[in-house]
Structure formats: structure tokens, C-alpha cells
PDB file of C-alpha atoms in Angstrom:
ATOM      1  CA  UNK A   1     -26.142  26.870 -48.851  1.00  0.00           C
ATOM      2  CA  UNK A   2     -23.279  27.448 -46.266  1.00  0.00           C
ATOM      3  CA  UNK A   3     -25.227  30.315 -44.634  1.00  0.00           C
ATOM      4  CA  UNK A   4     -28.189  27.507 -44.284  1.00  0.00           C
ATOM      5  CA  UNK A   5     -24.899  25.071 -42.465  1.00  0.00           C
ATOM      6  CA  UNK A   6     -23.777  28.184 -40.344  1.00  0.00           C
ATOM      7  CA  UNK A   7     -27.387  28.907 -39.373  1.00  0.00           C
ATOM      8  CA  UNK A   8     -28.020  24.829 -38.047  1.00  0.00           C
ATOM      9  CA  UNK A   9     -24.546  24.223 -36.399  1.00  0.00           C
ATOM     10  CA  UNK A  10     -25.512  27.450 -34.517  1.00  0.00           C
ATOM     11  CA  UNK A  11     -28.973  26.509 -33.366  1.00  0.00           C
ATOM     12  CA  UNK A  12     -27.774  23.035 -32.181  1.00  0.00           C
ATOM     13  CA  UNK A  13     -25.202  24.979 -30.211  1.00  0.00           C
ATOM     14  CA  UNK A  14     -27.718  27.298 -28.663  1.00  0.00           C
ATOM     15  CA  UNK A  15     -29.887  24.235 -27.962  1.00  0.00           C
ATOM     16  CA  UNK A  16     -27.182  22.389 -26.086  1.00  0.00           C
ATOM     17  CA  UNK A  17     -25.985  25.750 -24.094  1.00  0.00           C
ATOM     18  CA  UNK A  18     -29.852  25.891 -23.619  1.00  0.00           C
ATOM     19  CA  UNK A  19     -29.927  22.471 -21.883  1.00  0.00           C
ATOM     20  CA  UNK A  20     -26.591  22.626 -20.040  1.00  0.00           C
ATOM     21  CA  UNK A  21     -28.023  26.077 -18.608  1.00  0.00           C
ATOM     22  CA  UNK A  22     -31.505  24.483 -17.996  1.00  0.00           C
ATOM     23  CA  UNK A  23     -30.042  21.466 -15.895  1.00  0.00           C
ATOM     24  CA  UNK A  24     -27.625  23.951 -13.688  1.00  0.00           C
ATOM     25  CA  UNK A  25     -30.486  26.307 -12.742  1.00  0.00           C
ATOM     26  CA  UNK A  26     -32.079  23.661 -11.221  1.00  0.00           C
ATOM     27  CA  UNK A  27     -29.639  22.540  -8.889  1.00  0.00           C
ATOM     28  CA  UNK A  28     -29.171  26.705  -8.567  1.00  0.00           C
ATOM     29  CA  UNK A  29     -25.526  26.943  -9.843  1.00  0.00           C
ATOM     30  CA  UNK A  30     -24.103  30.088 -10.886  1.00  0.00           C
ATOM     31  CA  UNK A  31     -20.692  29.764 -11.268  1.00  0.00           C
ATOM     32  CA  UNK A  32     -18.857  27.616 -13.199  1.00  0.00           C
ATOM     33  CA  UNK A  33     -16.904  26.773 -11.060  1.00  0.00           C
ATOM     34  CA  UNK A  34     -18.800  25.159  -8.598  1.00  0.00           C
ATOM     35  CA  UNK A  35     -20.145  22.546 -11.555  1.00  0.00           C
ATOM     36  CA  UNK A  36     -19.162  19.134 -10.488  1.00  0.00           C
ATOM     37  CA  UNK A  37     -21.509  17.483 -11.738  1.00  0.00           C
ATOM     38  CA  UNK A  38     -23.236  17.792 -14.754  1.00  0.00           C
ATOM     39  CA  UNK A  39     -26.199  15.703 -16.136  1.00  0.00           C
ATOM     40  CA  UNK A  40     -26.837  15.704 -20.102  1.00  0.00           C
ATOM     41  CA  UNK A  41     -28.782  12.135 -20.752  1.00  0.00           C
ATOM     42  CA  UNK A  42     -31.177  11.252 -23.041  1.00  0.00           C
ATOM     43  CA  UNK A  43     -31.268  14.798 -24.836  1.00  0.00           C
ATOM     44  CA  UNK A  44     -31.005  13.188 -28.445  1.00  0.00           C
ATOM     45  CA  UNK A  45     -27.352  14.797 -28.658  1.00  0.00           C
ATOM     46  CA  UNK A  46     -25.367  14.077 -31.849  1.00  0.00           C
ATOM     47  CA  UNK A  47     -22.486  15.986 -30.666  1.00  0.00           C
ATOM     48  CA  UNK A  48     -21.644  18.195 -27.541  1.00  0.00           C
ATOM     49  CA  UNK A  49     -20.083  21.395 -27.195  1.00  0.00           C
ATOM     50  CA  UNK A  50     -16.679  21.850 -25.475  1.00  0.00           C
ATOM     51  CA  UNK A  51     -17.306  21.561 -21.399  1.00  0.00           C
ATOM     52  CA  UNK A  52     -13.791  23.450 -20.555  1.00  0.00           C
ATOM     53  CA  UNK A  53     -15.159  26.376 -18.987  1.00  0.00           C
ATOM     54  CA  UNK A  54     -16.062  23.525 -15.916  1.00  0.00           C
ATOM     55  CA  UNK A  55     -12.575  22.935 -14.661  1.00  0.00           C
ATOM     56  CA  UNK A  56     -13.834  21.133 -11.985  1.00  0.00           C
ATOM     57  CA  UNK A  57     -16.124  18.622 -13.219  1.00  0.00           C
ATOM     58  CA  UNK A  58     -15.913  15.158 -11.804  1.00  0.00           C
ATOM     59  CA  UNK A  59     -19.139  13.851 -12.992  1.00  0.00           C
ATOM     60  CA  UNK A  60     -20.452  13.247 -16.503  1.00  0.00           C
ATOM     61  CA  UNK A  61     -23.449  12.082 -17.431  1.00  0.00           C
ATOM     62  CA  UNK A  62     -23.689  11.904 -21.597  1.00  0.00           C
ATOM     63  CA  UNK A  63     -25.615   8.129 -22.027  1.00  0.00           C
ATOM     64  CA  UNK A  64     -28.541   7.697 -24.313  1.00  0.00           C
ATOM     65  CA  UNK A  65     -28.051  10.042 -26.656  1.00  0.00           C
ATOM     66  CA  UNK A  66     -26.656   9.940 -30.346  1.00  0.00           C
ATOM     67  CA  UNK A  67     -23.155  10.595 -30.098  1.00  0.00           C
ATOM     68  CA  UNK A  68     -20.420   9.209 -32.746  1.00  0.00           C
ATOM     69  CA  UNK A  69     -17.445  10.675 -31.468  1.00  0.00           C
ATOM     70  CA  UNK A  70     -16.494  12.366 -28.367  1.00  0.00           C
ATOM     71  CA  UNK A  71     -14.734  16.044 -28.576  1.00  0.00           C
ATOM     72  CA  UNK A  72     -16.107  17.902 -25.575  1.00  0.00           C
ATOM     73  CA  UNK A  73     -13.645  16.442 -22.468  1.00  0.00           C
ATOM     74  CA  UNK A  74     -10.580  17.863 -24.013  1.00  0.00           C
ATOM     75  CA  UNK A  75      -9.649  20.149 -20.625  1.00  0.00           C
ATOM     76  CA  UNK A  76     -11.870  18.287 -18.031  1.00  0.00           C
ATOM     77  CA  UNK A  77      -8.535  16.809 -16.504  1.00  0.00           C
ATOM     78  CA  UNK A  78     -10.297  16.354 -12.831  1.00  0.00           C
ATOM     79  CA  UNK A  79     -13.122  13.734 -14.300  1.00  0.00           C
ATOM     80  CA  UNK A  80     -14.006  10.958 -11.916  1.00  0.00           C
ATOM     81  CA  UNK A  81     -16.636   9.673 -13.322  1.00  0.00           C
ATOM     82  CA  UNK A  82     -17.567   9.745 -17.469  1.00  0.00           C
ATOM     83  CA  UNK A  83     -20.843   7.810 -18.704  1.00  0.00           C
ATOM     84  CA  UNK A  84     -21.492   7.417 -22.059  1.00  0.00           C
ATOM     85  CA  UNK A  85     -23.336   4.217 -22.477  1.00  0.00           C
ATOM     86  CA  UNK A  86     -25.718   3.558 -25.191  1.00  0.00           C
ATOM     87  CA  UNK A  87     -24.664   5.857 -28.175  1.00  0.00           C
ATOM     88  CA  UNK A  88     -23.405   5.505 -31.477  1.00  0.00           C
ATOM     89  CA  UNK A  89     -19.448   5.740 -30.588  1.00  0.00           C
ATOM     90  CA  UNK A  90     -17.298   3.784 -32.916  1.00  0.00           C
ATOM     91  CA  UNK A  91     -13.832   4.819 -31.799  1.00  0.00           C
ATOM     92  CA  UNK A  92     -12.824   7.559 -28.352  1.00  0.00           C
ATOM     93  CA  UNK A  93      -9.023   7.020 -29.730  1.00  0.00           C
ATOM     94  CA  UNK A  94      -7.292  10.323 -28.162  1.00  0.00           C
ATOM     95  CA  UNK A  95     -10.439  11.304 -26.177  1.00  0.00           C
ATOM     96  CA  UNK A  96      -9.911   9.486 -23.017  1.00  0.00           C
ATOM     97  CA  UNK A  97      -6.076   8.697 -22.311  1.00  0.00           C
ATOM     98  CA  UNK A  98      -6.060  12.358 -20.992  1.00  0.00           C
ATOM     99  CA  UNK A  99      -8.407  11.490 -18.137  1.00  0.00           C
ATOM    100  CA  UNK A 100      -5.807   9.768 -16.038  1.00  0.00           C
ATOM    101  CA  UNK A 101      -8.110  10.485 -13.039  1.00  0.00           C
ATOM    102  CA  UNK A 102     -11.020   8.423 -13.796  1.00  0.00           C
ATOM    103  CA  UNK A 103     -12.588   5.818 -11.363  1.00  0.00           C
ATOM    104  CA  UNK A 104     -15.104   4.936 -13.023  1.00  0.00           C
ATOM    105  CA  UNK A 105     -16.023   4.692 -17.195  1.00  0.00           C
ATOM    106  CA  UNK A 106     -19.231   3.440 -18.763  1.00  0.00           C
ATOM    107  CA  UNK A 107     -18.799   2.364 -22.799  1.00  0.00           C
ATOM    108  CA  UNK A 108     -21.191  -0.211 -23.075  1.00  0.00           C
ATOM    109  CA  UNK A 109     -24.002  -0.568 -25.541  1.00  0.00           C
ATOM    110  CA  UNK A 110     -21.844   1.497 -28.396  1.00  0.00           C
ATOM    111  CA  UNK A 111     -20.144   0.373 -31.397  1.00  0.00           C
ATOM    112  CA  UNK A 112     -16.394   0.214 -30.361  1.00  0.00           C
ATOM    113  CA  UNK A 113     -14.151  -1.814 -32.484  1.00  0.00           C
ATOM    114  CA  UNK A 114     -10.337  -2.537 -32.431  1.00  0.00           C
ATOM    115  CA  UNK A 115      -9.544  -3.378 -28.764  1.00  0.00           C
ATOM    116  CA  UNK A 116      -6.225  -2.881 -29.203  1.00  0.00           C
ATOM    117  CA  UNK A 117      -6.555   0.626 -30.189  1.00  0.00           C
ATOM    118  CA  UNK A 118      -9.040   0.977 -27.102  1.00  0.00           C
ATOM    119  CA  UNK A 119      -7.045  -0.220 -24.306  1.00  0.00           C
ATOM    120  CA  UNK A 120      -4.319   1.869 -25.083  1.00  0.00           C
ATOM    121  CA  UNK A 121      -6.845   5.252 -23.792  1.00  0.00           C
ATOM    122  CA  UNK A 122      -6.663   3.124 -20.855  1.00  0.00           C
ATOM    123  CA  UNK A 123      -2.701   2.934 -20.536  1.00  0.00           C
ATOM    124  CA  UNK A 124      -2.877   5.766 -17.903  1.00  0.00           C
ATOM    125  CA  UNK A 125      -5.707   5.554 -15.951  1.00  0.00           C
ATOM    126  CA  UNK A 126      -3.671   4.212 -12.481  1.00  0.00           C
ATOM    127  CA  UNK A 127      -6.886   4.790 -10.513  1.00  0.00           C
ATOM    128  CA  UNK A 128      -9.589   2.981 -12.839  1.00  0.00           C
ATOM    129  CA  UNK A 129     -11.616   0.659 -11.062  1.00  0.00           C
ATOM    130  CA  UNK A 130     -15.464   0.155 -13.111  1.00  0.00           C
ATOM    131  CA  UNK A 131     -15.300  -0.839 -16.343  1.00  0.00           C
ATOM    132  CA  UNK A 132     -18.266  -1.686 -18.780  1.00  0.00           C
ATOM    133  CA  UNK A 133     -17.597  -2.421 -22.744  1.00  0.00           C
ATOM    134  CA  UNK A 134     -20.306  -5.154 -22.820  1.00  0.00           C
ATOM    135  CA  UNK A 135     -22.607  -4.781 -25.917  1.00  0.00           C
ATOM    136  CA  UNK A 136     -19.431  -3.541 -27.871  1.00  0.00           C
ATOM    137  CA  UNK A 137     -18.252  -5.336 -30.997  1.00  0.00           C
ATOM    138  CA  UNK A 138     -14.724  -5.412 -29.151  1.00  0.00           C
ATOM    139  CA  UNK A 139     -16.821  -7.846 -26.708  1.00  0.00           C
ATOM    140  CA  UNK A 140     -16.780 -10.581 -29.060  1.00  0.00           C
ATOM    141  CA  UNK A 141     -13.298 -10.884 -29.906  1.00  0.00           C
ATOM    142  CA  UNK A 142     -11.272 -14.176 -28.614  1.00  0.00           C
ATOM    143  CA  UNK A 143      -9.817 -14.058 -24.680  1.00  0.00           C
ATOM    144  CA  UNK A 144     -11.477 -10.528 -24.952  1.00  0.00           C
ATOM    145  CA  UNK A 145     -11.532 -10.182 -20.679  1.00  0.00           C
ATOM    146  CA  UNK A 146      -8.429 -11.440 -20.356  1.00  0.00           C
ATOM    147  CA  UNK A 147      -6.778  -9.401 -22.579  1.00  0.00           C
ATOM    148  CA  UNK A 148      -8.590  -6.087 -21.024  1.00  0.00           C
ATOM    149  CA  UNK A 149      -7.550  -7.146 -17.393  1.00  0.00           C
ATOM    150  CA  UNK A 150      -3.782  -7.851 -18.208  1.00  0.00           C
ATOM    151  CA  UNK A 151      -4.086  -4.143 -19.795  1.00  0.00           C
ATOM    152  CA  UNK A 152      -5.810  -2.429 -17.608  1.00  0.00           C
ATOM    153  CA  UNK A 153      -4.766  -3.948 -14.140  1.00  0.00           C
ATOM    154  CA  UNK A 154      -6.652  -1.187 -11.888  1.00  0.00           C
ATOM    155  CA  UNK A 155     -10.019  -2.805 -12.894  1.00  0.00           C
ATOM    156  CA  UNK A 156     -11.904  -4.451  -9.928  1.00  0.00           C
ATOM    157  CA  UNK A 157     -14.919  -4.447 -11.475  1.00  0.00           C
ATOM    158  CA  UNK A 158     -14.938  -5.146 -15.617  1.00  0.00           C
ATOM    159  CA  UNK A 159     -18.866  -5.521 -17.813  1.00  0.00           C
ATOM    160  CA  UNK A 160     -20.482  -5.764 -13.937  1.00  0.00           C
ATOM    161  CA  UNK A 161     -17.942  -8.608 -12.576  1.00  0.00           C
ATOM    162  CA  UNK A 162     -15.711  -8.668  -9.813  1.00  0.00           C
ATOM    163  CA  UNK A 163     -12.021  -9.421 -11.249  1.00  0.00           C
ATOM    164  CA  UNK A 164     -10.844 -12.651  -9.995  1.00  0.00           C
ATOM    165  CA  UNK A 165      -7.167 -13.079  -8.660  1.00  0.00           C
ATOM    166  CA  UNK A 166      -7.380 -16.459 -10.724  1.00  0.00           C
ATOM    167  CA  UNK A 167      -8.303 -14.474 -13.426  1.00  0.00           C
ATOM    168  CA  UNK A 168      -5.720 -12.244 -13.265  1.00  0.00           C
ATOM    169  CA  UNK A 169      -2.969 -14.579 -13.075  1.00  0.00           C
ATOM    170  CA  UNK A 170      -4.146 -16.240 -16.431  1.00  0.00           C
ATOM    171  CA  UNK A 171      -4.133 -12.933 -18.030  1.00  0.00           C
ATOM    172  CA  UNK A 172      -0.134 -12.825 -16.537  1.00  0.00           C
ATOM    173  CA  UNK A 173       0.522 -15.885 -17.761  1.00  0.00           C
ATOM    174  CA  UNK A 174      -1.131 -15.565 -21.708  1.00  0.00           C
ATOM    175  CA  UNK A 175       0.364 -11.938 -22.102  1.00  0.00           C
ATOM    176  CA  UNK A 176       3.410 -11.696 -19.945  1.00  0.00           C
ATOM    177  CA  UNK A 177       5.460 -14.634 -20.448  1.00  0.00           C
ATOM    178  CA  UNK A 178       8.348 -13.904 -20.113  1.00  0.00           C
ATOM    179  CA  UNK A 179       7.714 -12.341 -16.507  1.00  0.00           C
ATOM    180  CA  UNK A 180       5.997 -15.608 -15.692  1.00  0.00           C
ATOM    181  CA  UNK A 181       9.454 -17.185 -16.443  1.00  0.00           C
ATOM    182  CA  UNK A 182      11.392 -15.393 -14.696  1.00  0.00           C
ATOM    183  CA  UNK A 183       8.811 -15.035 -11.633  1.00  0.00           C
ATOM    184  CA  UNK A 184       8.693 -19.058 -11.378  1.00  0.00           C
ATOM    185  CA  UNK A 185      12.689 -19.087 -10.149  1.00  0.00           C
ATOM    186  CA  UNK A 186      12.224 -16.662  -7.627  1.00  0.00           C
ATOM    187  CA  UNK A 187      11.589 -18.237  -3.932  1.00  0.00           C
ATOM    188  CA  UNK A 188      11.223 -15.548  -0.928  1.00  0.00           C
ATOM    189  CA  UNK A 189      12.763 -12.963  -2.854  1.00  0.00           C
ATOM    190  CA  UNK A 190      15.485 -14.128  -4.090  1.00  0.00           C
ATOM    191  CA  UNK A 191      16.446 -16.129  -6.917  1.00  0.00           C
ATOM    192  CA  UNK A 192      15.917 -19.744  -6.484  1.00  0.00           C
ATOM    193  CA  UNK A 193      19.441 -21.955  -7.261  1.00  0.00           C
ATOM    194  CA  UNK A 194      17.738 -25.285  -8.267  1.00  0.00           C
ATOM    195  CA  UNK A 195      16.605 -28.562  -6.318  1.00  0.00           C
ATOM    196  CA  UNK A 196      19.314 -29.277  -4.630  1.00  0.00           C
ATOM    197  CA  UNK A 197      19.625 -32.973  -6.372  1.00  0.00           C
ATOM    198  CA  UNK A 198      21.263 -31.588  -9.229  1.00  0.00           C
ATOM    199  CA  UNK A 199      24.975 -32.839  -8.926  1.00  0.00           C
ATOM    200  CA  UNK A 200      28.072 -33.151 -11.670  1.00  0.00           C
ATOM    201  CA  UNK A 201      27.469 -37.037 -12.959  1.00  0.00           C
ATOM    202  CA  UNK A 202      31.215 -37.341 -13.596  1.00  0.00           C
ATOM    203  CA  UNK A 203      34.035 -38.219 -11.434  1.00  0.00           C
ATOM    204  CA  UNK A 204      32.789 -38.802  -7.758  1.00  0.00           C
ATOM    205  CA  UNK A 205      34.755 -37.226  -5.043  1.00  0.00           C
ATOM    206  CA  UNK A 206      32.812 -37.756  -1.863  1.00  0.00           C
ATOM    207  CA  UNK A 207      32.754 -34.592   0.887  1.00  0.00           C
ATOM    208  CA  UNK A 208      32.601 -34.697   4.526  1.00  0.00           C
ATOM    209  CA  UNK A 209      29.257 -34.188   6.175  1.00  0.00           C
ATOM    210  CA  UNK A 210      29.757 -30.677   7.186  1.00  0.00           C
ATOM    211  CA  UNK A 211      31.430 -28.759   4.103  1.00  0.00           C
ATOM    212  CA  UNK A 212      32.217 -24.917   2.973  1.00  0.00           C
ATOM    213  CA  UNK A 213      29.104 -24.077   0.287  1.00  0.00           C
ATOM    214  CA  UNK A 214      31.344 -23.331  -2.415  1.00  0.00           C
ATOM    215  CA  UNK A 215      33.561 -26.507  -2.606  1.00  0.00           C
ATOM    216  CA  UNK A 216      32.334 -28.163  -5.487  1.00  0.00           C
ATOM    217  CA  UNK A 217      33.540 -30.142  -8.286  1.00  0.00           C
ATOM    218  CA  UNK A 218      34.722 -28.504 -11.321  1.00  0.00           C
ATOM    219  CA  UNK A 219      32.766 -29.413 -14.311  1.00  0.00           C
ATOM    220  CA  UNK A 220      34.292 -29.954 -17.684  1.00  0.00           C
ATOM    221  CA  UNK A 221      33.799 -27.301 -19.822  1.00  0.00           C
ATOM    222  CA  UNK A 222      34.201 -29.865 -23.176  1.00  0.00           C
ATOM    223  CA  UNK A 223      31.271 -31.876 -21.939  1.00  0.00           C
ATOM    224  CA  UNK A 224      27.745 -32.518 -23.467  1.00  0.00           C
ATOM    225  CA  UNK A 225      25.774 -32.749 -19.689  1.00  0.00           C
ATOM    226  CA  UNK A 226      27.030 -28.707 -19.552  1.00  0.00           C
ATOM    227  CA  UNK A 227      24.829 -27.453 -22.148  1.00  0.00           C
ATOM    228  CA  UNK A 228      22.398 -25.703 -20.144  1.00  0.00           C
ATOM    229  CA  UNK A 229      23.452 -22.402 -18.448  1.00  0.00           C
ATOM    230  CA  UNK A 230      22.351 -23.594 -14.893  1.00  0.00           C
ATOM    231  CA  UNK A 231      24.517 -26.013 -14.929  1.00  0.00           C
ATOM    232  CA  UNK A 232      27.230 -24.492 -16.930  1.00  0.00           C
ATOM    233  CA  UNK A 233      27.684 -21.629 -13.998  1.00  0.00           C
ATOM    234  CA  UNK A 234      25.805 -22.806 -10.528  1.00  0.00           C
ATOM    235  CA  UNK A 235      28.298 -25.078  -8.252  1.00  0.00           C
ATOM    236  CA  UNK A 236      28.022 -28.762  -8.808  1.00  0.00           C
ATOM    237  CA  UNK A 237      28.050 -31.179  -5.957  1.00  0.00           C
ATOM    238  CA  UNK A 238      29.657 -35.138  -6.174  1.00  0.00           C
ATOM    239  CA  UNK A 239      26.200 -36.618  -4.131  1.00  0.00           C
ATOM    240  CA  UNK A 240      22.728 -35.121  -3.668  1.00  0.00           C
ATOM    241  CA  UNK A 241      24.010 -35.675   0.380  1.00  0.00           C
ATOM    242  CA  UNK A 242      26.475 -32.972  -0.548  1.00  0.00           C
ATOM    243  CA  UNK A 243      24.505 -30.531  -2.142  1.00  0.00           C
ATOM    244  CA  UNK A 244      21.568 -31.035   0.493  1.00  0.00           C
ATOM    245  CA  UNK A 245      24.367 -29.847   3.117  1.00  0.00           C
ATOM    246  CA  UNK A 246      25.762 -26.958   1.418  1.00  0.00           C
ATOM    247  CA  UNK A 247      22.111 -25.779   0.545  1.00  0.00           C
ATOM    248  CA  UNK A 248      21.720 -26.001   4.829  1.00  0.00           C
ATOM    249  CA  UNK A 249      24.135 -24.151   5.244  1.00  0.00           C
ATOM    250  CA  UNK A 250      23.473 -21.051   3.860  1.00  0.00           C
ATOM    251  CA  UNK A 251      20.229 -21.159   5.554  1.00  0.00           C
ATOM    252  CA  UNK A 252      19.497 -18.246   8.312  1.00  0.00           C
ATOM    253  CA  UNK A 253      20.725 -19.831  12.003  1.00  0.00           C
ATOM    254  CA  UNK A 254      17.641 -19.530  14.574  1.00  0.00           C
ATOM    255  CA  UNK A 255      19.071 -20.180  18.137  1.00  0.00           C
ATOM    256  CA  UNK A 256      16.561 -21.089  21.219  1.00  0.00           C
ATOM    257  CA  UNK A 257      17.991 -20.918  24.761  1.00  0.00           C
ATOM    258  CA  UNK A 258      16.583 -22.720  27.576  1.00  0.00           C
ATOM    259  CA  UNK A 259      17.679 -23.677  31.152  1.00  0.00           C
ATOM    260  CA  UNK A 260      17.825 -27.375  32.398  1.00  0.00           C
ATOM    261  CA  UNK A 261      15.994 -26.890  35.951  1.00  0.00           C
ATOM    262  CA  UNK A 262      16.314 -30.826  35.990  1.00  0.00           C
ATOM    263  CA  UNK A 263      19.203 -30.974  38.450  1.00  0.00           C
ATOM    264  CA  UNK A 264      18.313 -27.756  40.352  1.00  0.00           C
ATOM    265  CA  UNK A 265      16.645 -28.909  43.991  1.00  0.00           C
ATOM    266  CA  UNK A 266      13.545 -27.592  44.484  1.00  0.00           C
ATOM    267  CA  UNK A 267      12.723 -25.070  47.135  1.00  0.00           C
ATOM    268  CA  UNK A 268      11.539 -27.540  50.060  1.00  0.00           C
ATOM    269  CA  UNK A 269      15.174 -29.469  49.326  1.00  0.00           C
ATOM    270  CA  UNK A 270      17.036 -25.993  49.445  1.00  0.00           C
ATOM    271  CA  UNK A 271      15.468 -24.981  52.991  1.00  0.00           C
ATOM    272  CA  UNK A 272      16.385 -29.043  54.151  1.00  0.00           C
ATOM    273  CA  UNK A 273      20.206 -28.802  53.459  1.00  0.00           C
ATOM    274  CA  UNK A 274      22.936 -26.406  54.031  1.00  0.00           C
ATOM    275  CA  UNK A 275      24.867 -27.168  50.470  1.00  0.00           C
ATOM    276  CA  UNK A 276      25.034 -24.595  48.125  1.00  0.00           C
ATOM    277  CA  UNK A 277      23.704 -25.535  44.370  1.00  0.00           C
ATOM    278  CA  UNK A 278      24.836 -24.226  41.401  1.00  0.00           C
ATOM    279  CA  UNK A 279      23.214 -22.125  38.833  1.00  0.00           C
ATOM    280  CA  UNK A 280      21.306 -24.053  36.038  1.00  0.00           C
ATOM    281  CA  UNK A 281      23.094 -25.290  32.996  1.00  0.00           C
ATOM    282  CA  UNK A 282      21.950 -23.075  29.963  1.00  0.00           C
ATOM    283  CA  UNK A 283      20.948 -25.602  26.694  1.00  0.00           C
ATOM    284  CA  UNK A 284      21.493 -23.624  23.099  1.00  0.00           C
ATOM    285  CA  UNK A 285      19.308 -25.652  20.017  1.00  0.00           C
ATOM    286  CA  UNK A 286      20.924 -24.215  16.655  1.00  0.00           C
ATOM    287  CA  UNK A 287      18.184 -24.389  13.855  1.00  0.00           C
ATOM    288  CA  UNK A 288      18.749 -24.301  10.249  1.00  0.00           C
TER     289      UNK A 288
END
């Protein structure tokens, strides 16, 4: 009985060096390392022997065939592009995450399950940009696309549709919350200290127009109003007035220079009288 096993396992692996040899004659290859490319489709494969003796494969073609688990990638680091739509796959866990250079990866029409087992072969794959796990039991679970797009953010182009920016930010929003948060109080990079009407409801004590930023009225520490941390340490103005004024003033200053040629003769008046005019007066406008 196990010389009958020995004797199949070795004629499938004849049949598939057979094939492998076939398909490089005809593009008269020699070496193996000048395989790039390397086209095994629809060959009614169950398995497929170990491709490490092409370092420098890029492209795989392995769709329509029977396979149920994938083994032969191990040492093709330099893959670009892996197809293996329309098989029998259930689960690539610790096949893929390897292939940190692929662009483009075809899993559709399989039987993948447990998407949050799959995305994780995805964690590395910085330069991943085609995507298709349509036709996949993993397809059907709830915010499916979202959920693949906040994981995989390289994809441009997920099941044969463009990735939306819209779509993107929902994705932030659902599975990064507390980013979102902490995005929303950041205004042109830096982070934002509140509307400026927030003021200390307490005792009034009324500023001059044109005030230091940082003279504000010390809160109470005993009171109820102070419960929330903004308030508790961000300064705390007596009138929105105030705190619209101190906010001004940290603003950038933009100065624009001009020359008032009002009062300056013009050159027929100059050539008519002997006086000498002075230079025109130079008007600064300080911007805030």
C-alpha cells in the first residue's frame, strides 16, 4: 500500500515538472533564472510543487485549477503578481504575508473564510494595490469592504472597484476611533484650543481691548463648571470679547507696505516749479 502512495505522489510530481518544463520551452527559457514569469492555469492541479529554484519570479499564474492549500511560494520573495482565482482554497494563513512585494493578488471565486485571519497575510504588503476576494464566503460577512480597506490601506482597486476617499474615511471612522478623536481637535497642524467663546462664568473682571494671551481668570478648582479637562487646564477668559482678542493675538502678523503717491506732484508739476518735494510717505497695514 505505501509503495502504491510513493509511486502516485511521484507521478503527479513528474507531471507537474512535466508541465512547468513544457510551458518554459516554449517561451525558450533555459535557465532558471531568467523565469519571470511562469504560467500554470487550468492544468487540473491539486497541489504544486515548490517554485524556489525561480528566485526571480514576479509573475504567477495558478487560477482554475484544484488547489486547497497553497505551499509552493515559500522562497518566491520578488512576486509581483500571484493569481489564484477559481480553486478550492479555504485558508492561505502563512502563505502570503511573506510576499511583502506584491502589487497585485487575485483570490476570488475560492472558499476563504475568517476575514480576520485573512487580512492579517495582508498586514505587510505596503505596495498592494488590486485586490479581488469576491465570490469568497468572507464576501458576505457584515461591513466586509470596509473592514478590508481600513486593513489593507494600499488597495486602489478592491473586487474590480476603485477605492473611494469617502470610503476610506468611513472605514477610519468605524475602526479607528480613537484616531478620529483625536484627529477632529487638530486645526493646521496643531492642536486646536477650543471656540474661543468658552469663558469662566464666575466672577467678571473685564480686560482692556488689547491684552497679554495668558492673562486670564483663575478658575476655582472646588467648582462643578471645572469638570471637564479643557476647561480644568486651558486659560479662561471674563467675556467672549476677551478671549476673541487673545486668540488674535497669537495669530501670525502679515505686514503689506505701500507708498502714498497721493501728495507726490506729478512729473509735468515737477518740470513747472523749482520746489523740491519730498519722498513719499511709506503706509504699513498689520494683518492678523
Amino acid at each position: 500500500m505505501s509503495r502504491t502512495i510513493v509511486s502516485y505522489w511521484d507521478s503527479r510530481t513528474s507531471t507537474q515538472k512535466q508541465v512547468i518544463k513544457e510551458n518554459l520551452e516554449e517561451r525558450n527559457i533555459k535557465k532558471d533564472k531568467d523565469v519571470e514569469e511562469l504560467y500554470l492555469a487550468d492544468k487540473n492541479l491539486t497541489e504544486c510543487i515548490d517554485l524556489s529554484a525561480y528566485k526571480y519570479l514576479r509573475c504567477l499564474w495558478l487560477n482554475k485549477n484544484k488547489l486547497r492549500k497553497l505551499t509552493c511560494v515559500a522562497n518566491n520573495f520578488q512576486l509581483r503578481e500571484l493569481y489564484l482565482q477559481s480553486n478550492q482554497l479555504t485558508d492561505v494563513y502563512g502563505s502570503l504575508q511573506h510576499l511583502t512585494c506584491l502589487e497585485v493578488l487575485m483570490l476570488h471565486n475560492n472558499q476563504l473564510t475568517k476575514l480576520d485571519r485573512l487580512v492579517k497575510e495582508f498586514k505587510k504588503m505596503q505596495t498592494l494595490k488590486i485586490l479581488n476576494l469576491f465570490n469568497n464566503p468572507v464576501a458576505q460577512e457584515p461591513d466586509y469592504r470596509l473592514f478590508v480597506i481600513h486593513s489593507v490601506s494600499s488597495v486602489e482597486l478592491l473586487d474590480r472597484q476603485e477605492v473611494l476617499k469617502a470610503e476610506q474615511e468611513a472605514a477610519q471612522k468605524i475602526y479607528n476611533q480613537e484616531q478620529e478623536k483625536i484627529r477632529e481637535t487638530i486645526a493646521f497642524g496643531r492642536r486646536s484650543e477650543g471656540p474661543p467663546s468658552l469663558y469662566y462664568p464666575g466672577k467678571e473682571q473685564h480686560l482692556t481691548k488689547f491684552v497679554p494671551p495668558r492673562r486670564y481668570i483663575k478658575p476655582d478648582t472646588n467648582t462643578r463648571d471645572l469638570g471637564n479637562s479643557f476647561l480644568r487646564d486651558s486659560p479662561l477668559y471674563a467675556t467672549t470679547d476677551d478671549a476673541c482678542n487673545a486668540r488674535r493675538l497669537k495669530k501670525s502678523v502679515t505686514l503689506f507696505t505701500t507708498f502714498d503717491w497721493a501728495k507726490i506732484p506729478r512729473l509735468e508739476e515737477r518740470r513747472q516749479l523749482n520746489t523740491v518735494f519730498d519722498s513719499p510717505e511709506i503706509i504699513t497695514h498689520v494683518y492678523r
